[in-house]
Amino acid sequence: MQLTAIDQAEVNGQPIPCRAFDPEVFFAETPADVEYAKSLCGTCPVKDACLTGALERREPWGVWGGELFVQGVVVARKRPRGRPRKTEVAA
């Protein structure tokens, strides 16, 4: 049997955030919750393997390896719902 990066980290007693926290956090709707999920990945020992796997699988949504996927593309930030506020342009 071959150990995966996650299995090896668990054997070594290293915490895996997506296993320790509610998985829904990594599929959050609000920008603040998405940033929280991304911050959890910061100390993950399998962050790089997670991101590589998500890119290979073409994950459609969620936070994987500290990056946000939206419609299968890595994006920097999640936009809030609704349209941006119109501002008056100075003439």
PDB file of C-alpha atoms in Angstrom, residues 7-65:
ATOM      1  CA  ASP A   7      -1.730   9.707   5.144  1.00  0.00           C
ATOM      2  CA  GLN A   8       1.973  10.346   5.776  1.00  0.00           C
ATOM      3  CA  ALA A   9       1.263  13.645   7.543  1.00  0.00           C
ATOM      4  CA  GLU A  10      -1.344  11.976   9.759  1.00  0.00           C
ATOM      5  CA  VAL A  11       1.085   9.165  10.594  1.00  0.00           C
ATOM      6  CA  ASN A  12       3.624  11.807  11.639  1.00  0.00           C
ATOM      7  CA  GLY A  13       0.992  13.517  13.811  1.00  0.00           C
ATOM      8  CA  GLN A  14       0.835  16.692  11.750  1.00  0.00           C
ATOM      9  CA  PRO A  15      -2.594  18.380  11.780  1.00  0.00           C
ATOM     10  CA  ILE A  16      -4.470  18.554   8.475  1.00  0.00           C
ATOM     11  CA  PRO A  17      -6.857  21.565   8.648  1.00  0.00           C
ATOM     12  CA  CYS A  18      -9.452  20.136   6.246  1.00  0.00           C
ATOM     13  CA  ARG A  19      -9.699  17.076   8.492  1.00  0.00           C
ATOM     14  CA  ALA A  20      -9.730  19.038  11.766  1.00  0.00           C
ATOM     15  CA  PHE A  21     -12.286  21.722  10.813  1.00  0.00           C
ATOM     16  CA  ASP A  22     -15.760  21.541   9.320  1.00  0.00           C
ATOM     17  CA  PRO A  23     -15.297  20.845   5.566  1.00  0.00           C
ATOM     18  CA  GLU A  24     -18.012  23.410   4.785  1.00  0.00           C
ATOM     19  CA  VAL A  25     -15.496  26.118   5.717  1.00  0.00           C
ATOM     20  CA  PHE A  26     -13.553  25.285   2.551  1.00  0.00           C
ATOM     21  CA  PHE A  27     -16.668  25.816   0.400  1.00  0.00           C
ATOM     22  CA  ALA A  28     -17.785  29.066   2.044  1.00  0.00           C
ATOM     23  CA  GLU A  29     -19.990  31.698   0.447  1.00  0.00           C
ATOM     24  CA  THR A  30     -18.773  34.907   2.044  1.00  0.00           C
ATOM     25  CA  PRO A  31     -15.438  36.525   1.197  1.00  0.00           C
ATOM     26  CA  ALA A  32     -14.491  36.647   4.901  1.00  0.00           C
ATOM     27  CA  ASP A  33     -15.116  32.916   5.334  1.00  0.00           C
ATOM     28  CA  VAL A  34     -13.092  32.141   2.196  1.00  0.00           C
ATOM     29  CA  GLU A  35     -10.156  34.161   3.548  1.00  0.00           C
ATOM     30  CA  TYR A  36     -10.457  32.253   6.840  1.00  0.00           C
ATOM     31  CA  ALA A  37     -10.321  28.921   4.989  1.00  0.00           C
ATOM     32  CA  LYS A  38      -7.287  30.074   3.015  1.00  0.00           C
ATOM     33  CA  SER A  39      -5.561  31.068   6.261  1.00  0.00           C
ATOM     34  CA  LEU A  40      -6.143  27.583   7.692  1.00  0.00           C
ATOM     35  CA  CYS A  41      -4.214  26.126   4.765  1.00  0.00           C
ATOM     36  CA  GLY A  42      -1.190  28.273   5.589  1.00  0.00           C
ATOM     37  CA  THR A  43       0.296  25.768   8.047  1.00  0.00           C
ATOM     38  CA  CYS A  44      -0.900  22.611   6.314  1.00  0.00           C
ATOM     39  CA  PRO A  45       1.911  20.118   5.652  1.00  0.00           C
ATOM     40  CA  VAL A  46       0.251  18.909   2.425  1.00  0.00           C
ATOM     41  CA  LYS A  47      -0.673  22.325   1.009  1.00  0.00           C
ATOM     42  CA  ASP A  48       1.389  21.904  -2.183  1.00  0.00           C
ATOM     43  CA  ALA A  49       0.142  18.362  -2.845  1.00  0.00           C
ATOM     44  CA  CYS A  50      -3.440  19.503  -2.252  1.00  0.00           C
ATOM     45  CA  LEU A  51      -3.135  22.360  -4.747  1.00  0.00           C
ATOM     46  CA  THR A  52      -1.434  20.145  -7.327  1.00  0.00           C
ATOM     47  CA  GLY A  53      -4.150  17.510  -6.980  1.00  0.00           C
ATOM     48  CA  ALA A  54      -6.927  20.097  -7.277  1.00  0.00           C
ATOM     49  CA  LEU A  55      -5.372  21.507 -10.453  1.00  0.00           C
ATOM     50  CA  GLU A  56      -4.999  18.010 -11.940  1.00  0.00           C
ATOM     51  CA  ARG A  57      -8.623  17.123 -11.076  1.00  0.00           C
ATOM     52  CA  ARG A  58      -9.842  20.524 -12.289  1.00  0.00           C
ATOM     53  CA  GLU A  59     -11.789  21.129  -9.071  1.00  0.00           C
ATOM     54  CA  PRO A  60     -14.707  23.449  -9.830  1.00  0.00           C
ATOM     55  CA  TRP A  61     -15.175  25.145  -6.420  1.00  0.00           C
ATOM     56  CA  GLY A  62     -13.667  25.648  -3.007  1.00  0.00           C
ATOM     57  CA  VAL A  63     -10.390  26.347  -1.281  1.00  0.00           C
ATOM     58  CA  TRP A  64      -7.683  23.843  -2.174  1.00  0.00           C
ATOM     59  CA  GLY A  65      -4.061  24.190  -1.119  1.00  0.00           C
TER      60      GLY A  65
END
